[in-house]
Every structure is written in C-alpha cells, then in structure tokens.
PDB file of C-alpha atoms and ligand atoms in Angstrom:
ATOM      1  CA  MET A   1      69.432  93.326 121.333  1.00  0.00           C
ATOM      2  CA  THR A   2      73.046  92.600 120.420  1.00  0.00           C
ATOM      3  CA  PRO A   3      75.539  94.365 122.722  1.00  0.00           C
ATOM      4  CA  THR A   4      77.655  97.094 121.148  1.00  0.00           C
ATOM      5  CA  PRO A   5      81.397  96.405 120.950  1.00  0.00           C
ATOM      6  CA  LEU A   6      83.851  98.434 123.018  1.00  0.00           C
ATOM      7  CA  HIS A   7      84.574 101.951 121.948  1.00  0.00           C
ATOM      8  CA  LEU A   8      88.163 102.561 120.934  1.00  0.00           C
ATOM      9  CA  ASP A   9      88.862 104.652 124.065  1.00  0.00           C
ATOM     10  CA  ASP A  10      87.014 102.477 126.546  1.00  0.00           C
ATOM     11  CA  SER A  11      89.389  99.785 127.529  1.00  0.00           C
ATOM     12  CA  GLY A  12      92.858  98.927 128.735  1.00  0.00           C
ATOM     13  CA  LEU A  13      92.805  95.896 126.441  1.00  0.00           C
ATOM     14  CA  VAL A  14      92.442  98.160 123.426  1.00  0.00           C
ATOM     15  CA  ARG A  15      95.261 100.474 124.502  1.00  0.00           C
ATOM     16  CA  GLU A  16      97.559  97.563 125.324  1.00  0.00           C
ATOM     17  CA  ALA A  17      96.993  95.984 121.920  1.00  0.00           C
ATOM     18  CA  LEU A  18      97.578  99.302 120.154  1.00  0.00           C
ATOM     19  CA  ALA A  19     100.719 100.088 122.159  1.00  0.00           C
ATOM     20  CA  ARG A  20     102.368  96.859 121.022  1.00  0.00           C
ATOM     21  CA  ALA A  21     101.134  96.537 117.424  1.00  0.00           C
ATOM     22  CA  SER A  22     103.378  97.504 114.523  1.00  0.00           C
ATOM     23  CA  ILE A  23     101.381  96.241 111.554  1.00  0.00           C
ATOM     24  CA  LEU A  24      97.840  97.008 110.401  1.00  0.00           C
ATOM     25  CA  PHE A  25      95.653  94.912 108.102  1.00  0.00           C
ATOM     26  CA  THR A  26      93.101  97.273 106.591  1.00  0.00           C
ATOM     27  CA  ASP A  27      90.000  96.763 104.510  1.00  0.00           C
ATOM     28  CA  VAL A  28      89.392  99.397 101.799  1.00  0.00           C
ATOM     29  CA  ASP A  29      85.733  99.813 100.805  1.00  0.00           C
ATOM     30  CA  GLY A  30      83.478 101.114 103.554  1.00  0.00           C
ATOM     31  CA  THR A  31      86.549 101.433 105.785  1.00  0.00           C
ATOM     32  CA  LEU A  32      89.398 103.506 104.321  1.00  0.00           C
ATOM     33  CA  VAL A  33      87.503 105.308 101.577  1.00  0.00           C
ATOM     34  CA  ALA A  34      84.324 107.335 101.124  1.00  0.00           C
ATOM     35  CA  PRO A  35      81.461 106.204  98.876  1.00  0.00           C
ATOM     36  CA  GLY A  36      82.707 105.736  95.319  1.00  0.00           C
ATOM     37  CA  GLY A  37      86.147 104.671  96.551  1.00  0.00           C
ATOM     38  CA  VAL A  38      87.320 108.249  97.213  1.00  0.00           C
ATOM     39  CA  LEU A  39      90.191 108.716  99.674  1.00  0.00           C
ATOM     40  CA  LEU A  40      90.188 112.517  99.783  1.00  0.00           C
ATOM     41  CA  ALA A  41      86.692 112.847 101.222  1.00  0.00           C
ATOM     42  CA  ASP A  42      84.884 112.512 104.531  1.00  0.00           C
ATOM     43  CA  ALA A  43      82.245 109.862 105.210  1.00  0.00           C
ATOM     44  CA  SER A  44      79.574 112.005 103.514  1.00  0.00           C
ATOM     45  CA  GLY A  45      81.696 112.365 100.383  1.00  0.00           C
ATOM     46  CA  ALA A  46      82.676 116.025 100.964  1.00  0.00           C
ATOM     47  CA  PRO A  47      86.326 116.876 100.165  1.00  0.00           C
ATOM     48  CA  SER A  48      88.560 116.205 103.188  1.00  0.00           C
ATOM     49  CA  LEU A  49      92.192 115.496 103.993  1.00  0.00           C
ATOM     50  CA  ALA A  50      91.435 113.692 107.276  1.00  0.00           C
ATOM     51  CA  THR A  51      92.137 110.148 106.080  1.00  0.00           C
ATOM     52  CA  ALA A  52      95.139 111.133 103.961  1.00  0.00           C
ATOM     53  CA  GLU A  53      96.695 112.960 106.925  1.00  0.00           C
ATOM     54  CA  ALA A  54      96.324 109.828 109.035  1.00  0.00           C
ATOM     55  CA  VAL A  55      98.024 107.774 106.284  1.00  0.00           C
ATOM     56  CA  VAL A  56     100.916 110.260 106.288  1.00  0.00           C
ATOM     57  CA  GLU A  57     101.298 110.094 110.088  1.00  0.00           C
ATOM     58  CA  LEU A  58     101.180 106.287 110.046  1.00  0.00           C
ATOM     59  CA  ASN A  59     103.895 106.248 107.382  1.00  0.00           C
ATOM     60  CA  ARG A  60     105.978 108.824 109.296  1.00  0.00           C
ATOM     61  CA  ALA A  61     105.808 106.623 112.393  1.00  0.00           C
ATOM     62  CA  GLY A  62     107.274 103.739 110.388  1.00  0.00           C
ATOM     63  CA  LEU A  63     104.238 101.510 110.929  1.00  0.00           C
ATOM     64  CA  SER A  64     103.184  98.986 108.269  1.00  0.00           C
ATOM     65  CA  ALA A  65      99.786  98.860 106.641  1.00  0.00           C
ATOM     66  CA  VAL A  66      98.638  95.974 104.471  1.00  0.00           C
ATOM     67  CA  ILE A  67      95.523  96.401 102.335  1.00  0.00           C
ATOM     68  CA  THR A  68      93.295  93.386 102.999  1.00  0.00           C
ATOM     69  CA  THR A  69      90.337  93.480 100.654  1.00  0.00           C
ATOM     70  CA  GLY A  70      88.077  91.780  98.155  1.00  0.00           C
ATOM     71  CA  ARG A  71      89.406  94.043  95.404  1.00  0.00           C
ATOM     72  CA  ASN A  72      91.570  92.605  92.639  1.00  0.00           C
ATOM     73  CA  ARG A  73      95.351  92.587  92.317  1.00  0.00           C
ATOM     74  CA  PRO A  74      95.758  95.503  89.835  1.00  0.00           C
ATOM     75  CA  GLN A  75      93.613  97.746  92.040  1.00  0.00           C
ATOM     76  CA  CYS A  76      95.512  96.780  95.196  1.00  0.00           C
ATOM     77  CA  GLY A  77      98.840  97.370  93.450  1.00  0.00           C
ATOM     78  CA  GLU A  78      97.846 100.921  92.531  1.00  0.00           C
ATOM     79  CA  ILE A  79      96.294 101.796  95.897  1.00  0.00           C
ATOM     80  CA  THR A  80      99.353 100.439  97.691  1.00  0.00           C
ATOM     81  CA  ARG A  81     101.681 102.477  95.485  1.00  0.00           C
ATOM     82  CA  LEU A  82      99.661 105.693  95.951  1.00  0.00           C
ATOM     83  CA  LEU A  83      99.674 105.358  99.734  1.00  0.00           C
ATOM     84  CA  GLY A  84     103.358 104.435  99.948  1.00  0.00           C
ATOM     85  CA  TRP A  85     102.742 100.897 101.249  1.00  0.00           C
ATOM     86  CA  ARG A  86     104.324  97.613 100.078  1.00  0.00           C
ATOM     87  CA  ALA A  87     102.272  94.493 100.785  1.00  0.00           C
ATOM     88  CA  PHE A  88      98.649  93.629 100.106  1.00  0.00           C
ATOM     89  CA  ILE A  89      96.085  90.864 100.339  1.00  0.00           C
ATOM     90  CA  ALA A  90      93.645  90.884  97.409  1.00  0.00           C
ATOM     91  CA  GLU A  91      90.531  88.893  96.439  1.00  0.00           C
ATOM     92  CA  LEU A  92      89.570  88.202 100.075  1.00  0.00           C
ATOM     93  CA  GLY A  93      92.767  86.388 100.945  1.00  0.00           C
ATOM     94  CA  CYS A  94      93.274  84.363  97.748  1.00  0.00           C
ATOM     95  CA  VAL A  95      96.046  86.624  96.411  1.00  0.00           C
ATOM     96  CA  VAL A  96      98.904  87.611  98.733  1.00  0.00           C
ATOM     97  CA  GLN A  97     101.637  89.946  97.636  1.00  0.00           C
ATOM     98  CA  PHE A  98     104.391  90.312 100.235  1.00  0.00           C
ATOM     99  CA  ASP A  99     105.820  93.204  98.270  1.00  0.00           C
ATOM    100  CA  ARG A 100     104.261  94.894  95.273  1.00  0.00           C
ATOM    101  CA  SER A 101     107.482  94.419  93.272  1.00  0.00           C
ATOM    102  CA  GLN A 102     107.273  90.615  93.638  1.00  0.00           C
ATOM    103  CA  GLU A 103     105.090  87.891  92.184  1.00  0.00           C
ATOM    104  CA  PRO A 104     101.962  87.071  94.188  1.00  0.00           C
ATOM    105  CA  GLU A 105     101.257  83.890  96.091  1.00  0.00           C
ATOM    106  CA  TYR A 106      97.857  82.268  95.508  1.00  0.00           C
ATOM    107  CA  LEU A 107      95.964  80.673  98.393  1.00  0.00           C
ATOM    108  CA  MET A 108      93.236  78.341  97.164  1.00  0.00           C
ATOM    109  CA  GLY A 109      91.808  77.179 100.481  1.00  0.00           C
ATOM    110  CA  ASP A 110      90.785  73.516 100.491  1.00  0.00           C
ATOM    111  CA  TRP A 111      90.688  73.050  96.713  1.00  0.00           C
ATOM    112  CA  PRO A 112      92.545  69.929  95.581  1.00  0.00           C
ATOM    113  CA  GLU A 113      95.389  70.227  93.049  1.00  0.00           C
ATOM    114  CA  ASP A 114      93.195  68.817  90.284  1.00  0.00           C
ATOM    115  CA  ALA A 115      90.352  71.316  90.833  1.00  0.00           C
ATOM    116  CA  LEU A 116      91.694  73.351  87.905  1.00  0.00           C
ATOM    117  CA  GLN A 117      91.983  72.293  84.286  1.00  0.00           C
ATOM    118  CA  PRO A 118      95.327  73.099  82.569  1.00  0.00           C
ATOM    119  CA  GLY A 119      95.821  76.873  82.288  1.00  0.00           C
ATOM    120  CA  GLU A 120      92.580  77.611  84.094  1.00  0.00           C
ATOM    121  CA  THR A 121      92.220  80.149  86.916  1.00  0.00           C
ATOM    122  CA  PRO A 122      89.858  79.535  89.854  1.00  0.00           C
ATOM    123  CA  PHE A 123      87.760  82.440  88.506  1.00  0.00           C
ATOM    124  CA  GLN A 124      87.315  80.545  85.225  1.00  0.00           C
ATOM    125  CA  ALA A 125      86.744  77.237  86.991  1.00  0.00           C
ATOM    126  CA  MET A 126      83.788  78.716  88.890  1.00  0.00           C
ATOM    127  CA  ILE A 127      82.192  79.789  85.597  1.00  0.00           C
ATOM    128  CA  ARG A 128      82.787  76.310  84.152  1.00  0.00           C
ATOM    129  CA  ALA A 129      81.155  74.764  87.232  1.00  0.00           C
ATOM    130  CA  GLY A 130      78.043  76.919  86.620  1.00  0.00           C
ATOM    131  CA  ALA A 131      78.242  78.995  89.815  1.00  0.00           C
ATOM    132  CA  LEU A 132      76.903  82.223  88.311  1.00  0.00           C
ATOM    133  CA  GLN A 133      74.013  80.518  86.494  1.00  0.00           C
ATOM    134  CA  ALA A 134      73.097  78.601  89.643  1.00  0.00           C
ATOM    135  CA  LEU A 135      72.713  81.854  91.597  1.00  0.00           C
ATOM    136  CA  THR A 136      70.873  83.860  88.931  1.00  0.00           C
ATOM    137  CA  ARG A 137      68.491  80.913  88.462  1.00  0.00           C
ATOM    138  CA  GLU A 138      67.881  80.681  92.217  1.00  0.00           C
ATOM    139  CA  PHE A 139      67.392  84.449  92.698  1.00  0.00           C
ATOM    140  CA  PRO A 140      66.093  86.021  89.449  1.00  0.00           C
ATOM    141  CA  GLY A 141      66.718  89.809  89.472  1.00  0.00           C
ATOM    142  CA  ARG A 142      68.204  89.720  92.968  1.00  0.00           C
ATOM    143  CA  ILE A 143      71.884  89.056  92.239  1.00  0.00           C
ATOM    144  CA  GLU A 144      74.249  90.147  89.450  1.00  0.00           C
ATOM    145  CA  GLU A 145      77.935  90.752  88.698  1.00  0.00           C
ATOM    146  CA  HIS A 146      79.250  93.744  90.657  1.00  0.00           C
ATOM    147  CA  THR A 147      80.459  95.615  87.573  1.00  0.00           C
ATOM    148  CA  PRO A 148      82.898  97.289  87.110  1.00  0.00           C
ATOM    149  CA  TRP A 149      84.638  95.532  90.019  1.00  0.00           C
ATOM    150  CA  HIS A 150      84.049  92.111  88.515  1.00  0.00           C
ATOM    151  CA  THR A 151      86.905  92.300  85.985  1.00  0.00           C
ATOM    152  CA  ASP A 152      90.605  91.322  86.143  1.00  0.00           C
ATOM    153  CA  ARG A 153      90.124  88.714  88.844  1.00  0.00           C
ATOM    154  CA  VAL A 154      91.888  85.368  89.109  1.00  0.00           C
ATOM    155  CA  ALA A 155      90.440  83.623  92.151  1.00  0.00           C
ATOM    156  CA  THR A 156      87.086  85.054  93.200  1.00  0.00           C
ATOM    157  CA  HIS A 157      83.885  86.475  91.745  1.00  0.00           C
ATOM    158  CA  VAL A 158      82.273  89.602  93.154  1.00  0.00           C
ATOM    159  CA  LEU A 159      78.513  89.922  92.880  1.00  0.00           C
ATOM    160  CA  ARG A 160      75.924  92.297  94.317  1.00  0.00           C
ATOM    161  CA  GLY A 161      72.343  91.920  95.405  1.00  0.00           C
ATOM    162  CA  ASN A 162      70.336  90.782  98.370  1.00  0.00           C
ATOM    163  CA  VAL A 163      69.822  87.036  98.777  1.00  0.00           C
ATOM    164  CA  ASP A 164      69.451  84.529 101.575  1.00  0.00           C
ATOM    165  CA  ARG A 165      73.047  83.448 102.082  1.00  0.00           C
ATOM    166  CA  ASN A 166      72.159  79.943 103.289  1.00  0.00           C
ATOM    167  CA  GLN A 167      69.911  79.350 100.293  1.00  0.00           C
ATOM    168  CA  ALA A 168      72.648  80.657  97.984  1.00  0.00           C
ATOM    169  CA  GLN A 169      75.193  78.380  99.634  1.00  0.00           C
ATOM    170  CA  ALA A 170      72.843  75.419  99.161  1.00  0.00           C
ATOM    171  CA  ALA A 171      72.598  76.222  95.424  1.00  0.00           C
ATOM    172  CA  LEU A 172      76.414  76.316  95.170  1.00  0.00           C
ATOM    173  CA  ASP A 173      76.741  73.074  97.136  1.00  0.00           C
ATOM    174  CA  ARG A 174      74.971  71.258  94.294  1.00  0.00           C
ATOM    175  CA  LEU A 175      77.908  72.055  91.953  1.00  0.00           C
ATOM    176  CA  ASP A 176      81.019  69.927  91.399  1.00  0.00           C
ATOM    177  CA  LEU A 177      83.470  72.495  92.854  1.00  0.00           C
ATOM    178  CA  PRO A 178      83.562  73.479  96.565  1.00  0.00           C
ATOM    179  CA  ILE A 179      82.626  77.186  96.375  1.00  0.00           C
ATOM    180  CA  ASP A 180      81.604  79.408  99.295  1.00  0.00           C
ATOM    181  CA  ILE A 181      79.578  82.593  99.098  1.00  0.00           C
ATOM    182  CA  VAL A 182      80.781  85.338 101.459  1.00  0.00           C
ATOM    183  CA  ASP A 183      78.745  88.421 102.359  1.00  0.00           C
ATOM    184  CA  ASN A 184      81.216  91.305 102.186  1.00  0.00           C
ATOM    185  CA  GLY A 185      78.867  93.973 103.516  1.00  0.00           C
ATOM    186  CA  ILE A 186      76.614  96.764 102.320  1.00  0.00           C
ATOM    187  CA  VAL A 187      77.502  98.616  99.112  1.00  0.00           C
ATOM    188  CA  ASN A 188      75.904 101.568  97.322  1.00  0.00           C
ATOM    189  CA  PRO A 189      76.526 101.078  93.600  1.00  0.00           C
ATOM    190  CA  PRO A 190      75.583 104.108  91.488  1.00  0.00           C
ATOM    191  CA  ARG A 191      74.035 101.803  88.887  1.00  0.00           C
ATOM    192  CA  HIS A 192      72.583  98.305  88.960  1.00  0.00           C
ATOM    193  CA  THR A 193      69.867  96.243  87.283  1.00  0.00           C
ATOM    194  CA  LEU A 194      68.548  94.479  90.400  1.00  0.00           C
ATOM    195  CA  VAL A 195      64.783  94.347  90.865  1.00  0.00           C
ATOM    196  CA  GLY A 196      62.990  95.067  94.166  1.00  0.00           C
ATOM    197  CA  VAL A 197      66.219  95.139  96.186  1.00  0.00           C
ATOM    198  CA  SER A 198      66.820  98.012  98.634  1.00  0.00           C
ATOM    199  CA  GLU A 199      69.841  97.131 100.802  1.00  0.00           C
ATOM    200  CA  ILE A 200      72.527  95.871  98.414  1.00  0.00           C
ATOM    201  CA  HIS A 201      75.343  93.631  99.607  1.00  0.00           C
ATOM    202  CA  ALA A 202      78.576  92.636  97.894  1.00  0.00           C
ATOM    203  CA  TYR A 203      79.006  88.874  97.734  1.00  0.00           C
ATOM    204  CA  HIS A 204      82.180  87.034  96.880  1.00  0.00           C
ATOM    205  CA  LEU A 205      82.425  83.519  95.536  1.00  0.00           C
ATOM    206  CA  VAL A 206      85.616  82.022  96.945  1.00  0.00           C
ATOM    207  CA  PRO A 207      87.314  78.627  96.864  1.00  0.00           C
ATOM    208  CA  ARG A 208      86.058  76.907 100.024  1.00  0.00           C
ATOM    209  CA  GLY A 209      88.464  77.310 102.925  1.00  0.00           C
ATOM    210  CA  SER A 210      90.062  80.562 101.712  1.00  0.00           C
ATOM    211  CA  HIS A 211      89.841  83.491 104.137  1.00  0.00           C
ATOM    212  CA  LYS A 212      91.437  86.866 104.724  1.00  0.00           C
ATOM    213  CA  THR A 213      92.583  85.370 108.026  1.00  0.00           C
ATOM    214  CA  THR A 214      94.753  82.663 106.419  1.00  0.00           C
ATOM    215  CA  ALA A 215      96.456  85.295 104.283  1.00  0.00           C
ATOM    216  CA  ILE A 216      97.055  87.559 107.293  1.00  0.00           C
ATOM    217  CA  THR A 217      98.731  84.686 109.125  1.00  0.00           C
ATOM    218  CA  ARG A 218     100.955  84.055 106.056  1.00  0.00           C
ATOM    219  CA  VAL A 219     102.078  87.701 105.984  1.00  0.00           C
ATOM    220  CA  LEU A 220     102.813  87.698 109.729  1.00  0.00           C
ATOM    221  CA  GLU A 221     104.843  84.458 109.462  1.00  0.00           C
ATOM    222  CA  ARG A 222     106.774  85.846 106.524  1.00  0.00           C
ATOM    223  CA  ARG A 223     107.724  88.930 108.552  1.00  0.00           C
ATOM    224  CA  GLY A 224     108.579  86.980 111.702  1.00  0.00           C
ATOM    225  CA  LEU A 225     105.685  88.623 113.553  1.00  0.00           C
ATOM    226  CA  THR A 226     102.925  87.190 115.730  1.00  0.00           C
ATOM    227  CA  ARG A 227      99.266  87.921 116.280  1.00  0.00           C
ATOM    228  CA  GLU A 228     100.170  90.302 119.136  1.00  0.00           C
ATOM    229  CA  ASP A 229     102.087  92.515 116.695  1.00  0.00           C
ATOM    230  CA  ALA A 230      99.030  93.041 114.516  1.00  0.00           C
ATOM    231  CA  VAL A 231      95.786  95.021 114.495  1.00  0.00           C
ATOM    232  CA  SER A 232      93.071  95.038 111.854  1.00  0.00           C
ATOM    233  CA  ILE A 233      90.284  97.364 110.718  1.00  0.00           C
ATOM    234  CA  GLY A 234      87.195  96.815 108.603  1.00  0.00           C
ATOM    235  CA  ASP A 235      83.460  97.225 108.211  1.00  0.00           C
ATOM    236  CA  SER A 236      81.930  93.844 107.298  1.00  0.00           C
ATOM    237  CA  ALA A 237      81.073  90.602 109.097  1.00  0.00           C
ATOM    238  CA  THR A 238      83.938  88.941 107.204  1.00  0.00           C
ATOM    239  CA  ASP A 239      86.292  91.633 108.476  1.00  0.00           C
ATOM    240  CA  VAL A 240      85.349  90.833 112.079  1.00  0.00           C
ATOM    241  CA  GLU A 241      86.993  87.414 111.549  1.00  0.00           C
ATOM    242  CA  MET A 242      90.314  89.304 111.385  1.00  0.00           C
ATOM    243  CA  ALA A 243      89.924  89.554 115.188  1.00  0.00           C
ATOM    244  CA  ASP A 244      90.775  85.833 115.313  1.00  0.00           C
ATOM    245  CA  VAL A 245      94.303  86.364 113.922  1.00  0.00           C
ATOM    246  CA  THR A 246      95.170  89.865 115.180  1.00  0.00           C
ATOM    247  CA  ALA A 247      95.374  91.285 118.709  1.00  0.00           C
ATOM    248  CA  LEU A 248      92.509  93.674 118.049  1.00  0.00           C
ATOM    249  CA  CYS A 249      89.980  94.216 115.281  1.00  0.00           C
ATOM    250  CA  VAL A 250      88.613  97.739 114.960  1.00  0.00           C
ATOM    251  CA  LEU A 251      85.356  98.449 113.177  1.00  0.00           C
ATOM    252  CA  VAL A 252      84.575 101.839 111.666  1.00  0.00           C
ATOM    253  CA  GLY A 253      81.278 103.258 112.980  1.00  0.00           C
ATOM    254  CA  ASN A 254      79.241 102.495 109.842  1.00  0.00           C
ATOM    255  CA  ALA A 255      79.988  98.781 110.287  1.00  0.00           C
ATOM    256  CA  LEU A 256      77.318  98.601 112.994  1.00  0.00           C
ATOM    257  CA  ASP A 257      74.583  99.373 110.433  1.00  0.00           C
ATOM    258  CA  ASP A 258      74.774  95.683 109.499  1.00  0.00           C
ATOM    259  CA  GLU A 259      73.198  93.327 112.040  1.00  0.00           C
ATOM    260  CA  ARG A 260      75.520  90.501 110.918  1.00  0.00           C
ATOM    261  CA  VAL A 261      78.489  92.645 111.917  1.00  0.00           C
ATOM    262  CA  ARG A 262      76.957  93.368 115.330  1.00  0.00           C
ATOM    263  CA  ALA A 263      76.417  89.643 115.920  1.00  0.00           C
ATOM    264  CA  ALA A 264      79.955  88.710 114.798  1.00  0.00           C
ATOM    265  CA  ALA A 265      81.445  91.441 117.009  1.00  0.00           C
ATOM    266  CA  ALA A 266      79.396  90.397 120.045  1.00  0.00           C
ATOM    267  CA  ALA A 267      80.836  86.885 119.778  1.00  0.00           C
ATOM    268  CA  ARG A 268      84.403  88.172 120.322  1.00  0.00           C
ATOM    269  CA  ASP A 269      86.094  90.107 123.129  1.00  0.00           C
ATOM    270  CA  ASN A 270      88.815  91.819 121.054  1.00  0.00           C
ATOM    271  CA  VAL A 271      86.662  93.969 118.790  1.00  0.00           C
ATOM    272  CA  ALA A 272      86.365  97.749 119.222  1.00  0.00           C
ATOM    273  CA  VAL A 273      84.500 100.379 117.226  1.00  0.00           C
ATOM    274  CA  THR A 274      85.254 103.970 116.234  1.00  0.00           C
ATOM    275  CA  GLN A 275      82.770 106.789 116.733  1.00  0.00           C
ATOM    276  CA  ARG A 276      83.197 108.156 113.231  1.00  0.00           C
ATOM    277  CA  GLN A 277      82.417 106.503 109.955  1.00  0.00           C
ATOM    278  CA  ARG A 278      84.475 105.211 107.037  1.00  0.00           C
ATOM    279  CA  GLY A 279      87.769 107.083 106.429  1.00  0.00           C
ATOM    280  CA  GLU A 280      87.102 109.438 109.336  1.00  0.00           C
ATOM    281  CA  GLY A 281      86.770 106.396 111.593  1.00  0.00           C
ATOM    282  CA  TRP A 282      89.949 105.001 110.046  1.00  0.00           C
ATOM    283  CA  ALA A 283      91.760 108.258 110.897  1.00  0.00           C
ATOM    284  CA  GLU A 284      90.318 108.180 114.449  1.00  0.00           C
ATOM    285  CA  PHE A 285      91.788 104.696 114.818  1.00  0.00           C
ATOM    286  CA  VAL A 286      95.219 105.761 113.529  1.00  0.00           C
ATOM    287  CA  TRP A 287      95.392 108.674 116.006  1.00  0.00           C
ATOM    288  CA  ALA A 288      94.481 106.284 118.846  1.00  0.00           C
ATOM    289  CA  TRP A 289      97.164 103.842 117.650  1.00  0.00           C
ATOM    290  CA  LEU A 290      99.861 106.536 117.479  1.00  0.00           C
ATOM    291  CA  SER A 291      98.855 107.914 120.876  1.00  0.00           C
ATOM    292  CA  ALA A 292      98.974 104.444 122.520  1.00  0.00           C
ATOM    293  CA  ARG A 293     102.433 103.821 121.074  1.00  0.00           C
ATOM    294  CA  ARG A 294     103.744 107.158 122.428  1.00  0.00           C
ATOM    295  CA  ASP A 295     102.626 106.473 126.021  1.00  0.00           C
TER     296      ASP A 295
HETATM  297 MG1  LIG B 301      84.579  96.722 103.367  1.00  0.00          MG
END
C-alpha cells in the first residue's frame, strides 16, 4: 500500500515552509471550489463561506495567490478579478499572465518555431494533426470533449473519459506533432455521452514539454522570488509535480481518492495533505499558512 503523505500539522518541515512562503500557486477545480465550480459552498456543495473567508484573510495578510489551472484564459481572468488577485497560469502552464491587465505570455514547451502554420494556434494545430480523431478512434465511447470547458482555448484541449494513458500517448505519438496527454484528475460532469465509464477523468492535450511547473518558475523569476518563497496546492497527480518547483505542495483531502496522486505524493518528501476536502481543505491550508507566518 502506498504511504500517506504528511498531514499539514505533522511536521516541522511543513511549518518552516509555510512560515517563509509569501506566494501560493493554487489549482481551481477539485481544490478551491466545490463540485460545479462553486466557491460559496462546502465540499458537499452546501452553501458555505469557509473558502471565501480564507481568501479574504489571505488577501488581508498581503499574500499572493496565483491561479494555476487547466482552465482557459477568459475563465482565469474572471476568477482572478472576483477574488482580488492579479496573476494566473492558464491551460496547464501554456498561458502565463503576470498581471491580468497585461498581455499573456505563451509557453509552448518543446515545440519548434515551425510547428504552427501562419495564424494558427496550438489548439488548432492539434486538430489539424488529427489528435482528437486518433483518440476517439482508439477509444470509441470512452473519451470526448469536456464541454463546456473545451471552448475559448488557444494552447490545449480538454477531454473527459477513462482511457489507458499509455495507450492514448502511443496513439498520439503516431501523429506529426509532439503532443502529450495529461491526466488532470477525477471530474464529475453533470452530463456526458461516454459509454460504460464510471470514474471520469479530465485529460489535457498539451504541447510536449509544457508543464504547470515551467510556468510557476517563470512567475517566480519575474517577481525576483525563489522556490523557497512559494507553496502550492492542488488535487491531481499533475498538481503534485508543483512540489518540484515550490517549497511545499499541499493536497486537499479528496486528492487521495486517486491512486495516481498517492503514488506521485509518495515519491516526494515535500508533499502534505489536508484533512478536509476541496475548498474546506483549501481554507484549512490557508489558516495553517497564516498561523505559521505569525509564529
Ligand atoms: Mg484540480
């Protein structure tokens, strides 16, 4: 059995990291918000101010929070504005906005300059390369566009379903463009047309070599900060990689439902987990952060 990561209160390492950190990189879905993307609700979806109160206290303390998510740029812009934050990382690290009033920077991983045709976005290039057809042919009924989240994207596709990731990657590797498929964790869409699929995952198609972690490092450099100044929080196996570029990666309790998350966490010594789930876990983390900084 995979060992469980440290609890937030368990270790001096956790407190030390929290005492020093001044910037947070936070996932959104499954982490900050309740099912359906609701902020003003507890993990079960019942109305609650717990997460919003933690956002207010974080803002009062003058700490920075940077949304770091697979969601698209328009969504991140609005969430950031509503919460009173400035910077965000959208489309799993491919779109970095240092301030929401500025133009974004695009990070295309290892793609060569000539990967795109004139005027083409990476999103369009993946369609041209046949990425979506390759996956629906390989897994009939088991993968589809994650509507309505699939729109207004420039760099990545977001799909949902349940497929063997290695087999999916092999199908993509037969195409002319280097495209990776990333499992972004368990989702609960209210509607879908998948057949015979119980646990549904969100999958992103990304230019090979692009990661949330590269974007986090860009934001830190831009602000003159280092890894030791930063903490991160999320709920998916991809989010655990944020531990590699921040002092500490915190997982909300529901993250441990996914065995891939447990394995990724066990491979690192700077991952901790909250007792509560989703936004309540996020709030638990913020209170621990504020308390560590006061001591
Ligand atoms: Mg998530």
